[in-house]
XYZ file of C-alpha atoms in Angstrom:
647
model
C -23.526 30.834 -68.184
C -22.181 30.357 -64.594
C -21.367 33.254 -62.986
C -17.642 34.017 -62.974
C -17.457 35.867 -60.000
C -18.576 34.129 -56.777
C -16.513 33.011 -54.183
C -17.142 31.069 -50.274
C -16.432 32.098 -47.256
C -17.871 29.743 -44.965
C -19.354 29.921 -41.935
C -20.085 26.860 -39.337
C -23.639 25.309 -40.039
C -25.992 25.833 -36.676
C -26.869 22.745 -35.441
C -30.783 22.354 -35.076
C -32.052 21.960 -31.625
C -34.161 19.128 -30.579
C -37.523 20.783 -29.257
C -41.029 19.528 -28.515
C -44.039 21.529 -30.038
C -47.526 21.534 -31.234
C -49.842 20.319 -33.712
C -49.634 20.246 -36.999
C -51.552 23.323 -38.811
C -54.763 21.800 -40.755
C -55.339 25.309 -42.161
C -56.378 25.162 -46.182
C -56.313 26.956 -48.985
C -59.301 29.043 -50.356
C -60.903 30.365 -53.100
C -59.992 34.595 -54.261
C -62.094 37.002 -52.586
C -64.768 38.786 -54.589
C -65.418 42.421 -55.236
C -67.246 44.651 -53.209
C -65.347 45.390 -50.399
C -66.183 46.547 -46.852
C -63.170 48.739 -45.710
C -62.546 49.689 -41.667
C -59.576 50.862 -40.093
C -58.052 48.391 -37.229
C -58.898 51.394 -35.111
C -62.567 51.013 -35.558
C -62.809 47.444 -35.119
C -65.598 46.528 -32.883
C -64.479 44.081 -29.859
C -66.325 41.612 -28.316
C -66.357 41.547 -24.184
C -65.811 37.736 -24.631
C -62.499 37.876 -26.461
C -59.138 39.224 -24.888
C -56.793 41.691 -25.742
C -53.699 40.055 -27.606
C -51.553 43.146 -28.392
C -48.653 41.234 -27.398
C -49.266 37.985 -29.318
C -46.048 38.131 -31.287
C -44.156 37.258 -27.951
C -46.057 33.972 -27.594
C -43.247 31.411 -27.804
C -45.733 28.919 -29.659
C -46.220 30.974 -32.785
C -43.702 33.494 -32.852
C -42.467 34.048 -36.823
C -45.236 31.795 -38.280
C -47.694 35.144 -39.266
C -50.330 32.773 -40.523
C -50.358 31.145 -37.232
C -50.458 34.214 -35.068
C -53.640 35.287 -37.646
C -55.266 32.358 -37.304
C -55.093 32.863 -33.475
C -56.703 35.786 -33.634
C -59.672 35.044 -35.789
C -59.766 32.005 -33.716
C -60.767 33.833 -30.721
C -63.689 35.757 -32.973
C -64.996 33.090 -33.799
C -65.426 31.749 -30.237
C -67.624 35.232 -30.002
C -68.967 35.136 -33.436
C -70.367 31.228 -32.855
C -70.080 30.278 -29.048
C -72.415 27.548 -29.714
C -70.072 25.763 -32.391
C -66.958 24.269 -30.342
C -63.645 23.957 -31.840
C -64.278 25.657 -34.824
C -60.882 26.207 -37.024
C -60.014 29.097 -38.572
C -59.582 29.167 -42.333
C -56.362 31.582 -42.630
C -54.586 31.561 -45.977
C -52.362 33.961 -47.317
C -54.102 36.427 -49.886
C -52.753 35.249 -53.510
C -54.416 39.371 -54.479
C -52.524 41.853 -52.526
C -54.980 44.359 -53.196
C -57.497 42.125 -51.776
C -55.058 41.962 -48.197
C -51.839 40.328 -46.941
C -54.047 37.148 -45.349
C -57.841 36.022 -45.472
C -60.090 34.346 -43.222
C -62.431 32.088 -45.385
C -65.061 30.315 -42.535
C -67.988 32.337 -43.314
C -69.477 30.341 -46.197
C -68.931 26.991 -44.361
C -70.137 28.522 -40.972
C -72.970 29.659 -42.600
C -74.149 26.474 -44.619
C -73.701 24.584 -41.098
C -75.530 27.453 -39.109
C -78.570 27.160 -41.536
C -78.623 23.275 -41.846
C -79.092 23.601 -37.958
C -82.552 26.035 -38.783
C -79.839 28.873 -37.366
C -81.200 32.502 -38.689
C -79.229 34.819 -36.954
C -77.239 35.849 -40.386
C -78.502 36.522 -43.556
C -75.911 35.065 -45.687
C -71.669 34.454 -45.618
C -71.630 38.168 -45.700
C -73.316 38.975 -42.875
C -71.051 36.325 -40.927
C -68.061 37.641 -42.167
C -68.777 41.118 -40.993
C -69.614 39.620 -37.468
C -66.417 37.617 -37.545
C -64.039 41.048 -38.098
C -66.469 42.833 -35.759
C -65.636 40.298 -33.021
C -61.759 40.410 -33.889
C -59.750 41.331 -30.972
C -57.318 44.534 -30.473
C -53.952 43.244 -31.935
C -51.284 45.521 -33.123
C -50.464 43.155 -36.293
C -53.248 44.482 -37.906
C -53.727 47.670 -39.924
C -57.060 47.298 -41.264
C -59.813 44.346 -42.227
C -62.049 44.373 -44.641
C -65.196 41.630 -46.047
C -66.009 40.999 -49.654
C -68.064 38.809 -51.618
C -69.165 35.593 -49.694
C -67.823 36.516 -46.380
C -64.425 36.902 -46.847
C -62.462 38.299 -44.399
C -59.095 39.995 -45.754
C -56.432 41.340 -43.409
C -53.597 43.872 -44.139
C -51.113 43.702 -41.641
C -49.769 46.749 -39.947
C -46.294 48.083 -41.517
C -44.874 48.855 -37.692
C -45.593 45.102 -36.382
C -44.225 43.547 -39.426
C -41.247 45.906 -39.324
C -40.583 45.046 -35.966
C -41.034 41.373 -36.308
C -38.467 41.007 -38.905
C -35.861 43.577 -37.006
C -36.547 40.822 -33.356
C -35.541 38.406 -36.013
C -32.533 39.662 -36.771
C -31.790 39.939 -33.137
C -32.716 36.526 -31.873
C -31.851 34.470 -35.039
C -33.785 33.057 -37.886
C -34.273 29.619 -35.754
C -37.068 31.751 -34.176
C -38.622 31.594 -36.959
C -38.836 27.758 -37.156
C -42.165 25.998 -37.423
C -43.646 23.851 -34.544
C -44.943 20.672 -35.502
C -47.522 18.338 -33.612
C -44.457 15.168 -33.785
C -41.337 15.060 -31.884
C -39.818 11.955 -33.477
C -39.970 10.976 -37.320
C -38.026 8.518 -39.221
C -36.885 9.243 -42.925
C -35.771 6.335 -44.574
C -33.655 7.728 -47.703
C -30.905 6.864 -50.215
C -31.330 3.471 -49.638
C -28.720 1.594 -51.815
C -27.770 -1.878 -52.460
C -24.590 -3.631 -51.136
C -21.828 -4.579 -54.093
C -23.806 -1.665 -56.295
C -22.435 1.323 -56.983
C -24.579 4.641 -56.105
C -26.148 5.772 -59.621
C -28.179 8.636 -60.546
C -30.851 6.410 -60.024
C -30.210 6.978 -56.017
C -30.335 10.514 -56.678
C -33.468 11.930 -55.839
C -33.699 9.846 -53.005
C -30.741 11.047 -51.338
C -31.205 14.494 -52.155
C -35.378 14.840 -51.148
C -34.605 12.551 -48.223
C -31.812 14.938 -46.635
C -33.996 17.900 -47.664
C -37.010 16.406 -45.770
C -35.145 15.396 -42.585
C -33.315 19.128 -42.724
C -36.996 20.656 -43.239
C -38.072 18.469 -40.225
C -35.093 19.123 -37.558
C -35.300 22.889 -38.283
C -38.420 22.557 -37.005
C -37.605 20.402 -33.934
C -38.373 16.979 -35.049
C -35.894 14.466 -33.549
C -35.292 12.932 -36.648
C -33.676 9.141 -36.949
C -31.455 9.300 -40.549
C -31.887 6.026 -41.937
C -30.129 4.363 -44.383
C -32.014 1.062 -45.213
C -29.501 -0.400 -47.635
C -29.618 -3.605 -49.431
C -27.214 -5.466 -47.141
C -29.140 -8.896 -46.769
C -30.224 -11.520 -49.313
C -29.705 -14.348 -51.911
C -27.151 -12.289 -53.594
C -24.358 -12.030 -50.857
C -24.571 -16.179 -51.783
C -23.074 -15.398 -54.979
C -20.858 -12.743 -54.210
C -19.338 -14.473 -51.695
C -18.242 -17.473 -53.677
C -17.084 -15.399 -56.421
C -15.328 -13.519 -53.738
C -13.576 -17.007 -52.021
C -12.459 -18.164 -55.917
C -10.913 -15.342 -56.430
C -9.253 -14.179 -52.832
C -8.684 -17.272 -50.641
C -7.601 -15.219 -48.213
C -10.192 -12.892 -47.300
C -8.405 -10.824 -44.788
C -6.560 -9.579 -47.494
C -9.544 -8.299 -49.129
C -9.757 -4.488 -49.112
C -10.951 -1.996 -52.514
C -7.705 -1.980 -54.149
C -7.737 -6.027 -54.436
C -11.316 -6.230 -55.797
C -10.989 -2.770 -57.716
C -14.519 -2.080 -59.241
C -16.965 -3.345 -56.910
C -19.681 -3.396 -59.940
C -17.995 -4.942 -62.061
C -17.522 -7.417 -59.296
C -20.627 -8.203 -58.683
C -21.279 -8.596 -62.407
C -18.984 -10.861 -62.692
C -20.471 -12.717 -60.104
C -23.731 -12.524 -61.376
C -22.561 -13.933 -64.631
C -21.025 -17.212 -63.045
C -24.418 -17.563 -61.397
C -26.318 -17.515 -64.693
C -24.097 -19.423 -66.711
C -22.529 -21.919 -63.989
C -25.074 -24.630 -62.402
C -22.223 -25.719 -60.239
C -21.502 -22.095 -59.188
C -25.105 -21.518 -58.552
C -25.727 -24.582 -56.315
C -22.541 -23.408 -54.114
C -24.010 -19.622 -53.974
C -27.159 -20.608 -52.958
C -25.601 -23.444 -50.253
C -23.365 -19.959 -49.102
C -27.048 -17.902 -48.480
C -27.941 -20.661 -45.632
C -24.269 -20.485 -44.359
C -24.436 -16.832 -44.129
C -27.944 -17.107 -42.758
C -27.063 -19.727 -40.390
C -23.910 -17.373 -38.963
C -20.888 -19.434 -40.112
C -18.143 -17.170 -39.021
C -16.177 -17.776 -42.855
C -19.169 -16.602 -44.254
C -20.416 -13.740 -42.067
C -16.470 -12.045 -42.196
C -17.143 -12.186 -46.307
C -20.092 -10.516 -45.844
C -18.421 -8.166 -43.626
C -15.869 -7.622 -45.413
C -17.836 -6.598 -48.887
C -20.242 -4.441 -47.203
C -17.455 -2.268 -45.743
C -16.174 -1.881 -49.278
C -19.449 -0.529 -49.850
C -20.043 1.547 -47.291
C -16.714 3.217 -48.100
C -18.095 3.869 -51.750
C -21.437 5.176 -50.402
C -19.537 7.551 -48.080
C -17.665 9.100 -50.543
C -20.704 10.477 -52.381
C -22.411 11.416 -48.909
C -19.344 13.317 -47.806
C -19.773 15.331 -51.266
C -23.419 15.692 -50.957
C -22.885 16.617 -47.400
C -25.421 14.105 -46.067
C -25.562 12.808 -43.347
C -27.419 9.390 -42.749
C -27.582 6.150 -40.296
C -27.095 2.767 -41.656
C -29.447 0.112 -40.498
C -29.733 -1.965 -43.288
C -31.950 -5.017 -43.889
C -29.284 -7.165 -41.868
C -30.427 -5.371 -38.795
C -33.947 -6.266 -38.991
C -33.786 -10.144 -39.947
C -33.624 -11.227 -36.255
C -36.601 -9.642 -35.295
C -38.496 -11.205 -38.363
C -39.503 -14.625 -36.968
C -41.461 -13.049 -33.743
C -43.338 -10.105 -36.193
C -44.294 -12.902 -38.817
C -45.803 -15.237 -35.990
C -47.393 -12.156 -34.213
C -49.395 -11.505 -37.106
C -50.043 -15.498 -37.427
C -51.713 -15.736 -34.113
C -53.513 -12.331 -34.861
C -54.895 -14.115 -38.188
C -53.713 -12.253 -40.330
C -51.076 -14.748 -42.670
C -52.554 -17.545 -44.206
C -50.979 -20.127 -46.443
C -51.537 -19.628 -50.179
C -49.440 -21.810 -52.989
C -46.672 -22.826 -50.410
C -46.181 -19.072 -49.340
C -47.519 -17.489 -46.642
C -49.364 -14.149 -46.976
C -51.638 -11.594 -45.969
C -54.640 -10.989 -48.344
C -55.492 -6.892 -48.596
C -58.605 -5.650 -49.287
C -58.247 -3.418 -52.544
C -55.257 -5.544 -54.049
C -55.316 -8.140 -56.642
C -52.076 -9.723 -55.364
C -51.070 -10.484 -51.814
C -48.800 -9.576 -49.530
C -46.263 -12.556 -49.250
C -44.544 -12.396 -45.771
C -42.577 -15.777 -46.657
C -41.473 -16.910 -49.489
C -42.962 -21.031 -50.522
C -38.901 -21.667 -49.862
C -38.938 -20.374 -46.510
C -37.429 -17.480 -46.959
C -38.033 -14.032 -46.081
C -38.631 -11.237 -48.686
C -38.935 -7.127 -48.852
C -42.101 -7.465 -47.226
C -41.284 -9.170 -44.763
C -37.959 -6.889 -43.663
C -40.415 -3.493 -44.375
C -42.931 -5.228 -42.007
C -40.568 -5.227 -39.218
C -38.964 -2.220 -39.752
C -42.196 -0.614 -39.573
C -43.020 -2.689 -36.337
C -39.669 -1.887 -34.729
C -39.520 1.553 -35.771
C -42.919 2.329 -33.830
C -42.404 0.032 -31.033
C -38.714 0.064 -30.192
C -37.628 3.429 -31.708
C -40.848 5.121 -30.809
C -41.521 7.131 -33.583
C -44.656 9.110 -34.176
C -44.272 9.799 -38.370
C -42.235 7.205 -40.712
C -41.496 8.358 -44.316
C -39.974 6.625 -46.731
C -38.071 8.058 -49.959
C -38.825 5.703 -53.255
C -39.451 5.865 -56.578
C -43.192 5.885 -57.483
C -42.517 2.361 -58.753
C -42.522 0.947 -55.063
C -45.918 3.023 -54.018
C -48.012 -0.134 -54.114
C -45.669 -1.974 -52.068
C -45.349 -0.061 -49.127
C -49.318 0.456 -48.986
C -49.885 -2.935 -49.054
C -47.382 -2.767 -45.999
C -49.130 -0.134 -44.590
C -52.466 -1.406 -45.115
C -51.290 -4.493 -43.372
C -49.817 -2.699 -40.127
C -52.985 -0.906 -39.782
C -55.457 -4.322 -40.344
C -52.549 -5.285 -37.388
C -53.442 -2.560 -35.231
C -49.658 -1.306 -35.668
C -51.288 2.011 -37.468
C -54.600 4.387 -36.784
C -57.023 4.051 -39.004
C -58.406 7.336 -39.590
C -56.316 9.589 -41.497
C -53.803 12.000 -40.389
C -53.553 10.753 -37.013
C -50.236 9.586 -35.442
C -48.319 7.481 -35.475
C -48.667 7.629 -39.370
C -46.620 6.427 -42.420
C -46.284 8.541 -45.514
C -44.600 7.306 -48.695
C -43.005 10.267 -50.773
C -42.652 9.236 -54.436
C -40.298 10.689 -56.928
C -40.103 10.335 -60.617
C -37.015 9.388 -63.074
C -34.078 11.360 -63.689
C -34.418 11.308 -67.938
C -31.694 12.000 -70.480
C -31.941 14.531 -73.527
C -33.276 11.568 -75.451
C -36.163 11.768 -73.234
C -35.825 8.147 -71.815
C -33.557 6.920 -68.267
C -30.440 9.158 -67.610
C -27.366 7.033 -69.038
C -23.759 7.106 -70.488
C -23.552 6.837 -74.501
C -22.469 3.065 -73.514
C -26.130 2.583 -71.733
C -24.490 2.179 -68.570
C -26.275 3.667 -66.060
C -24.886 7.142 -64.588
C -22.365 6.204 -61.549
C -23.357 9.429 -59.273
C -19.972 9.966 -57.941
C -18.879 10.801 -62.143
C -21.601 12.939 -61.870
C -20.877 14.993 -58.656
C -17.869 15.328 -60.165
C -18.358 16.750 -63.372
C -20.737 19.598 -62.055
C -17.586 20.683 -60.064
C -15.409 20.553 -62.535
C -17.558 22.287 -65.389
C -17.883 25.088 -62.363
C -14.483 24.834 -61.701
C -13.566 25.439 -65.652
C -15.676 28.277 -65.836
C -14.535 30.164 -62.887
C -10.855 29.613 -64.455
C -11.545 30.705 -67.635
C -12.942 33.920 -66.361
C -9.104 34.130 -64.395
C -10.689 33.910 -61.121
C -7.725 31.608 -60.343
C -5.214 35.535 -60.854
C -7.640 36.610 -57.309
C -8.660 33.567 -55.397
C -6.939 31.295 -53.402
C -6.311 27.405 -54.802
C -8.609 26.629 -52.212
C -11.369 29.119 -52.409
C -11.640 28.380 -56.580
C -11.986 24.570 -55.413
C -14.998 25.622 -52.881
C -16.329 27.849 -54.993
C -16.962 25.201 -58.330
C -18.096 22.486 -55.495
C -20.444 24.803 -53.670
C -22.183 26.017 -56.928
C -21.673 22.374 -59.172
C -23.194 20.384 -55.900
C -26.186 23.021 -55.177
C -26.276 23.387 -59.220
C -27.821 19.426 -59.224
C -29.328 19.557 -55.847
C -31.775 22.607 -56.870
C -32.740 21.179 -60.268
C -33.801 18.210 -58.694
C -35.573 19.981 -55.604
C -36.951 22.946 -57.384
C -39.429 20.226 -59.408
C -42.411 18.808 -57.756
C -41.241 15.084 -56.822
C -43.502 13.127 -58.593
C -42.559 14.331 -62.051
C -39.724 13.431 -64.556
C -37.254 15.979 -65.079
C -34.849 16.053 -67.669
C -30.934 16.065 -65.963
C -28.881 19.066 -68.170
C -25.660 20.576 -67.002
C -26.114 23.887 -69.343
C -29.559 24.474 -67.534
C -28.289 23.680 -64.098
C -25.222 26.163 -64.303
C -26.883 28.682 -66.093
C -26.808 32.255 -64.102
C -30.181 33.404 -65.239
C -33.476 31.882 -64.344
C -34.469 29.288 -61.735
C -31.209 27.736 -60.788
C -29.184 27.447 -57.967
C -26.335 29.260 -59.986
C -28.563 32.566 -59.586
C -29.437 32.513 -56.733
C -26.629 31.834 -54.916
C -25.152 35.180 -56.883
C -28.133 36.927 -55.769
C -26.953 36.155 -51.831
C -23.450 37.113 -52.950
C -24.548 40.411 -54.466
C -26.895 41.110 -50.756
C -23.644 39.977 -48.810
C -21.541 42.563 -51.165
C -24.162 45.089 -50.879
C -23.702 44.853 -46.926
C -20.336 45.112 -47.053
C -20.018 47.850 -49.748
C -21.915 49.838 -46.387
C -18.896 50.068 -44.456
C -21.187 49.387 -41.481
C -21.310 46.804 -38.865
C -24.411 44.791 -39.386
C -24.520 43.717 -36.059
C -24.141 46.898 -34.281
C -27.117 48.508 -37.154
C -29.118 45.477 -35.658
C -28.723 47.000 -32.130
C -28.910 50.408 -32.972
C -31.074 50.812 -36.059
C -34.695 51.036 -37.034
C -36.018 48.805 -39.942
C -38.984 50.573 -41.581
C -40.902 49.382 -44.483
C -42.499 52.252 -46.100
C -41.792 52.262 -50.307
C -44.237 49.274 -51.677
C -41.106 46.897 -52.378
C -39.753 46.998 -49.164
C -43.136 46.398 -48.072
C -43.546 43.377 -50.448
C -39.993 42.146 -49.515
C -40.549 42.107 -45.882
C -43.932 40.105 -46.503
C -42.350 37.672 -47.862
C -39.770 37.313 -45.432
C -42.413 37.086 -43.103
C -44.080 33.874 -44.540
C -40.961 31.719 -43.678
C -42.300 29.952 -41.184
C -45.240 28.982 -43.005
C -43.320 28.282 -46.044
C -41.463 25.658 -44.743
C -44.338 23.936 -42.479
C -46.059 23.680 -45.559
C -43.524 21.981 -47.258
C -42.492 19.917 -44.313
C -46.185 18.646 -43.887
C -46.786 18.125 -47.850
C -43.130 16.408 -47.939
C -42.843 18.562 -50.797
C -39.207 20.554 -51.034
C -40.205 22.289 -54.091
C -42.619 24.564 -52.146
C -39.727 25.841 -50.405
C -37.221 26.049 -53.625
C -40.340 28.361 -55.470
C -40.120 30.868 -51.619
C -36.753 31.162 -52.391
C -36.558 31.994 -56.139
C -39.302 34.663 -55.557
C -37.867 36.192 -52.576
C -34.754 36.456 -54.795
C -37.209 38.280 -57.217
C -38.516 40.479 -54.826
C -35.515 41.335 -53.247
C -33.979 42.335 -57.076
C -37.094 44.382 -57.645
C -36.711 46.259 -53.883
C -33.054 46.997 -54.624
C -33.823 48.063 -58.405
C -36.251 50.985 -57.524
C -34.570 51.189 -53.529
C -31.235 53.067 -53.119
C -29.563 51.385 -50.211
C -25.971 53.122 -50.020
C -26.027 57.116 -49.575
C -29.846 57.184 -49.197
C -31.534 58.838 -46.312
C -33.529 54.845 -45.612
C -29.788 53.150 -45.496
C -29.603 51.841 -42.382
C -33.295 50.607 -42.545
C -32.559 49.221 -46.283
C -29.315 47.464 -44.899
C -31.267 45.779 -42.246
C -33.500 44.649 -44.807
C -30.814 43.681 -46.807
C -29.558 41.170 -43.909
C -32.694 40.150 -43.208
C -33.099 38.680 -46.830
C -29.341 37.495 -46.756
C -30.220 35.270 -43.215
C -33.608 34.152 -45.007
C -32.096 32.925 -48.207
C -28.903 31.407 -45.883
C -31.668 29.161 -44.141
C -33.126 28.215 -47.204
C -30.145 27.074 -48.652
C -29.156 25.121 -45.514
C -32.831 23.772 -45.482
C -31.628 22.404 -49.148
C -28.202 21.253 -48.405
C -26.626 24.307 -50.923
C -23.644 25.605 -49.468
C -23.976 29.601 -49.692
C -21.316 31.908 -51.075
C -20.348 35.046 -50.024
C -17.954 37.527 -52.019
C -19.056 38.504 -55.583
C-alpha cells in the first residue's frame, strides 16, 4: 500500500562539478577471517622508522570520505616496511562482511607469503606470521582503534569511534560532495536510451534510459566529464519509406507538424505496410533512401521534419523521467564513415567476402560486415565510427554503451575490431576502454515480454503515467487533497509513481529479467522506492519535530557514536564513497540501490532502540539523523528519485 502521507518540498538539485582525479581502486574482495584472533590496542601498535606518521590523513584531499581508501593507504605504507624488496605491492582492503571480526580487513598476507616463498624467501613462517608483521609495521593514525590477525594472516581493523564521529560531523559541514569518489578518467561517454526515429519510446527503452542516466549521475558525482549521448535511430532505409508515405499523404510538407500526422506509430506502420504490400511504393522508397543520402533538399526537409516530431515525443518522456541526454544520432556519424572504412582498408583489415566487405574476428563464426554487397553502410559500420570519433575527436578515455544483452556480440565484434585497429589497448582495464552494460527484459505477469492485453507493446509515456496516477489516487483517497496544495498532491504521486518504476528497475542486478508490477512497486513495505522515500520523510519529520536549527547544531554540536546502532549507522554512512565507486566501476546501480535500502534498515533499527527527542544524546542523535537524511538525499539523486520531505 502506498503511503498516504508524504508530501515534496523541493529543493534545487546541486550541480556536479567537473574535477580531475585518480585511479581507479583495483582493491578486491576476500575471503572471512578465521578464528583465533590476535587482539592489540592501536596504542600498542609497533611502528616502523621507515613509515610516517599519518594522524592527519583524513584531510588528504585525494581520499577524504572514501574510508576504504584512507585504510588502504595506511596498510599501504606497512607494507612498504613489511616487504621493501617487493615494489608496488597493493593493499587488499575490503570491508569486514563479520563485524565482530572488525569494521575493514587487510587480506595480502597469504598472497605475500606464497610469492615470498616461491622466491626461496624464509623470513616468515606462514600468512600468520606476515600478517602480524604487516599490523606491527602499521603507522600511528587516529582512524584506528585497535587491529587484530586471525587465521591465515588476516589483518582486521576496527576503526576508532572519535575519527569516525568526526568524519561524518566535517561532512555535514562541507557537504556530502566531499564524499564523492575519485576516479582514474576524466571524460566518459554513456551512450543510453537510444531510440528509433518514427517509433514511439516503449518499455522496451526502459532500462536503458533509466541505468544509462543512473550511470552517467554515478559518474559526474564523481567528477567524470560525462558526454550524454543519445544515439538514436535517425538514419537508414526506412526514412525511404516514411518519406513517401509522408509526400502521398501531405504534399505540402511545411505544413507537417504532430497534430497533422497524429500517431507517429501508427504512421510509420502504415508506411511499412505500403512497403510490403506495394512493389511500386517500394521501388519509390528505396529511390527516396539515395535522394536523402545524396542531400536533395525535398528530401532532407522530410527527414527533418519527421525527426523533430520525434524528438518532441522522446522529450516528453525525458522531461518526466528527468533525464537529461545529447542527441547525436546515426545521421551525425555517416559523413565520417567513408574515411574510417578506408582507414581500416589500407590498415588490412576489410576484405571482400560475397560482395560485402568485412572484417574477419578471431573467435566469431560470422564477420563483421562494414558495407553492405549494395554499398551501403550498416550498424557496424556507424558503431565503428562512433567509436573512432568518440576517442579521437571527443577525446574520451571510457565509452559505455546501454543495450540489451541481445546486442553483446555486436559491439564486441566492434570492439574487437577497434582494438585489432589499434583504436583500443589490448590488455585489459587499461584506458581508453569500452565497456558494454547489458540489461535483461522487462516481463509481464504471464512471465513472457511486458505488453498491453492487445499485444501491443507498452508505449512508456502510458506507463509513466499510470504510476502517477495510481499514486495520485491513493494519496486522494486517503484525503490528502483536505491538507495539501493542488500542486503539492500532483508532486507528490509523480515523485513517488516515477521513483516507484525507476527503483524496481535499478534495485535488480541488470542482467536479469524482472517482472514489471505496479502493486509491488507502490507497496510501502519492503524494498521499494515507496519506503524508502517515507523513511527520508519520517528522518526529515524527526528533524523538524526538534525544534532546532540543523544548521546551527552542525556548528555548535558534537556527534558521538557511542550505543552499538549509532555505531552501526554511522559505519555505514561512512562507506558512501566506496559504495558508489564500486558501483560506478562495476556499472552496476543495484550495488548502490542495496546501500540505500540497508542504511534505511539501520537507520530504523538506531531510531527504534535510540531516543532522539528529550534524550540527554539529542543533539548528537539529530546530527546523526541529518547525516542519514543528506546520505539517502544523494542516493536518491544518484538514482534520479525525487526525495520528499513532510510526512
Amino acid at each position: 500500500m502506498l503511503c498516504s502521507s508524504i508530501a515534496l518540498l523541493l529543493p534545487p538539485a546541486s550541480s556536479p562539478s567537473l574535477l580531475s582525479f585518480r585511479r581507479l581502486s583495483r582493491l578486491r574482495s576476500s575471503p572471512l577471517p578465521a578464528a583465533g584472533l590476535l587482539r592489540v590496542s592501536s596504542r600498542a601498535l609497533a611502528f616502523s622508522a621507515r613509515t610516517e606518521s599519518i594522524s592527519t590523513m583524513a584531510n588528504d584531499e585525494e581520499n577524504v570520505g572514501n574510508v576504504k581508501r584512507l585504510i588502504a593507504k595506511v596498510f599501504e605504507l606497512s607494507l612498504q616496511a613489511t616487504v621493501p624488496e617487493e615494489a608496488d605491492v597493493e593493499p587488499i582492503v575490503a570491508a569486514s562482511t563479520v563485524g565482530r571480526f572488525g569494521d575493514y580487513q587487510c587480506n595480502n598476507a597469504m598472497g605475500l607469503f606464497s610469492k615470498l616463498k616461491g622466491k626461496g624467501g624464509g623470513q616468515f613462517k606462514g600468512p600468520p606470521a606476515v600478517g602480524q608483521a604487516i599490523m606491527k609495521n602499521l603507522p600511528r593514525t587516529e582512524m584506528i582503534e585497535s587491529c587484530s590477525v586471525a587465521g591465515p594472516g588476516f589483518v582486521n581493523v576496527v576503526l576508532s569511534n572519535k575519527w569516525m564521529s568526526k568524519s561524518i560531523q566535517k561532512m555535514l559541514l562541507d557537504g556530502i560532495d566531499t564524499w564523492a569518489p575519485k576516479l582514474s578518467i576524466k571524460r566518459a561517454v554513456v551512450d543510453f536510451s537510444s531510440p528509433n526515429i518514427a517509433k514511439e519510446m516503449h518499455v522496451g527503452h526502459l532500462r536503458s534510459t533509466i541505468i544509462g542516466d543512473t550511470i552517467a549521475r554515478m559518474l559526474e558525482f564523481s567528477h567524470v566529464d560525462v558526454l550524454r549521448r543519445n544515439h538514436v535511430g535517425d538514419w537508414g532505409t526506412q526514412f525511404g519509406m516514411l518519406i513517401e508515405h509522408l509526400f502521398e499523404k501531405f504534399p505540402n510538407i511545411e505544413a507537417v507538424n504532430e497534430t497533422a500526422i497524429g500517431d507517429l506509430q501508427a504512421f510509420y506502420k502504415a508506411s511499412k505496410q505500403r512497403f510490403d504490400d506495394d512493389s511500386e511504393f517500394k521501388e519509390r522508397a528505396q529511390k527516396a533512401v539515395v535522394r536523402l543520402q545524396g542531400g536533395e533538399k525535398r528530401y532532407r526537409d522530410a527527414w527533418a521534419q519527421i525527426c523533430a516530431i520525434s524528438r518532441r515525443e522522446f522529450d516528453s518522456v525525458y522531461d518526466r523521467l528527468k533525464v537529461e541526454i545529447e542527441e547525436k544520432g546515426e545521421s551525425f556519424y555517416n559523413p565520417f564513415i567513408p574515411s574510417v572504412i578506408e582507414g581500416l582498408t589500407n590498415q588490412g583489415l576489410v576484405e571482400e567476402s560475397e560482395g560485402a566487405r568485412v572484417i574477419f574476428l578471431e573467435g566469431f563464426n560470422i564477420p563483421l560486415i562494414v558495407v553492405k554487397s549494395d554499398g551501403g553502410y550498416n550498424y557496424a559500420s556507424t558503431d565503428l565510427t562512433a567509436l573512432w570519433y568518440r576517442l579521437n575527436e571527443e577525446k574520451v578515455e571510457w565509452i559505455i554503451y546501454v543495450t540489451d544483452v541481445g546486442q553483446q556480440q555486436h559491439f564486441e565484434m566492434v570492439f574487437k575490431a577497434a582494438k585489432i585497429a589499434g583504436w583500443l589497448p589490448t590488455e585489459a582495464n587499461k584506458y581508453p576502454r569500452t565497456s558494454h552494460v547489458g540489461f535483461g527484459l522487462v516481463l509481464g505477469e504471464d512471465g513472457k515480454r511486458f505488453r498491453t492485453r492487445s499485444t501491443e507493446v507498452v508505449r512508456l509515456v502510458d506507463l509513466l503515467d499510470e504510476a502517477k496516477s495510481r499514486s495520485k489516487a491513493v494519496l486522494e483517497e486517503r484525503e490528502k487533497d483536505k491538507d495539501w496544495t493542488k500542486e503539492e498532491i500532483d508532486q507528490t504521486a509523480e515523485a513517488v509513481g516515477y521513483g516507484a518504476v525507476k527503483y524496481a528497475d535499478l534495485k535488480n542486478n541488470r542482467l536479469t529479467n524482472y517482472t514489471f508490477n505496479f502493486d509491488q512497486m507502490l507497496n510501502d513495505k519492503g524494498n521499494t522506492a515507496v519506503y524508502l522515500l517515507y523513511a527520508h520523510a519520517r528522518i526529515c519529520s524527526i528533524i523538524r519535530k526538534s525544534g532546532k536549527d540543523v544548521e546551527e547544531l552542525k556548528k555548535t554540536g558534537v556527534l558521538s557514536l557511542e550505543h552499538q546502532d549509532e555505531r552501526v549507522l554511522g559505519l555505514h554512512l561512512l562507506r558512501f564513497s566506496e559504495i558508489v565507486e564500486e558501483a560506478c566501476t562495476n556499472l552496476l546501480p543495484n550495488i548502490l540501490c542495496e546501500y540505500l535500502y540497508n542504511l534505511s534498515e539501520n537507520f530504523s533499527k538506531f531510531y527504534s532502540n535510540c531516543q532522539v527527542i528529550g534524550s540527554a544524546e539529542e543533539t548528537s542523535r539529530l546530527l546523526l539523523c541529518e547525516a542519514t537524511a543528506m546520505v539517502m538525499r544523494k542516493c536518491f539523486f544518484l538514482l534520479g528519485i525525487t526525495p520528499v520531505y513532510k510526512i
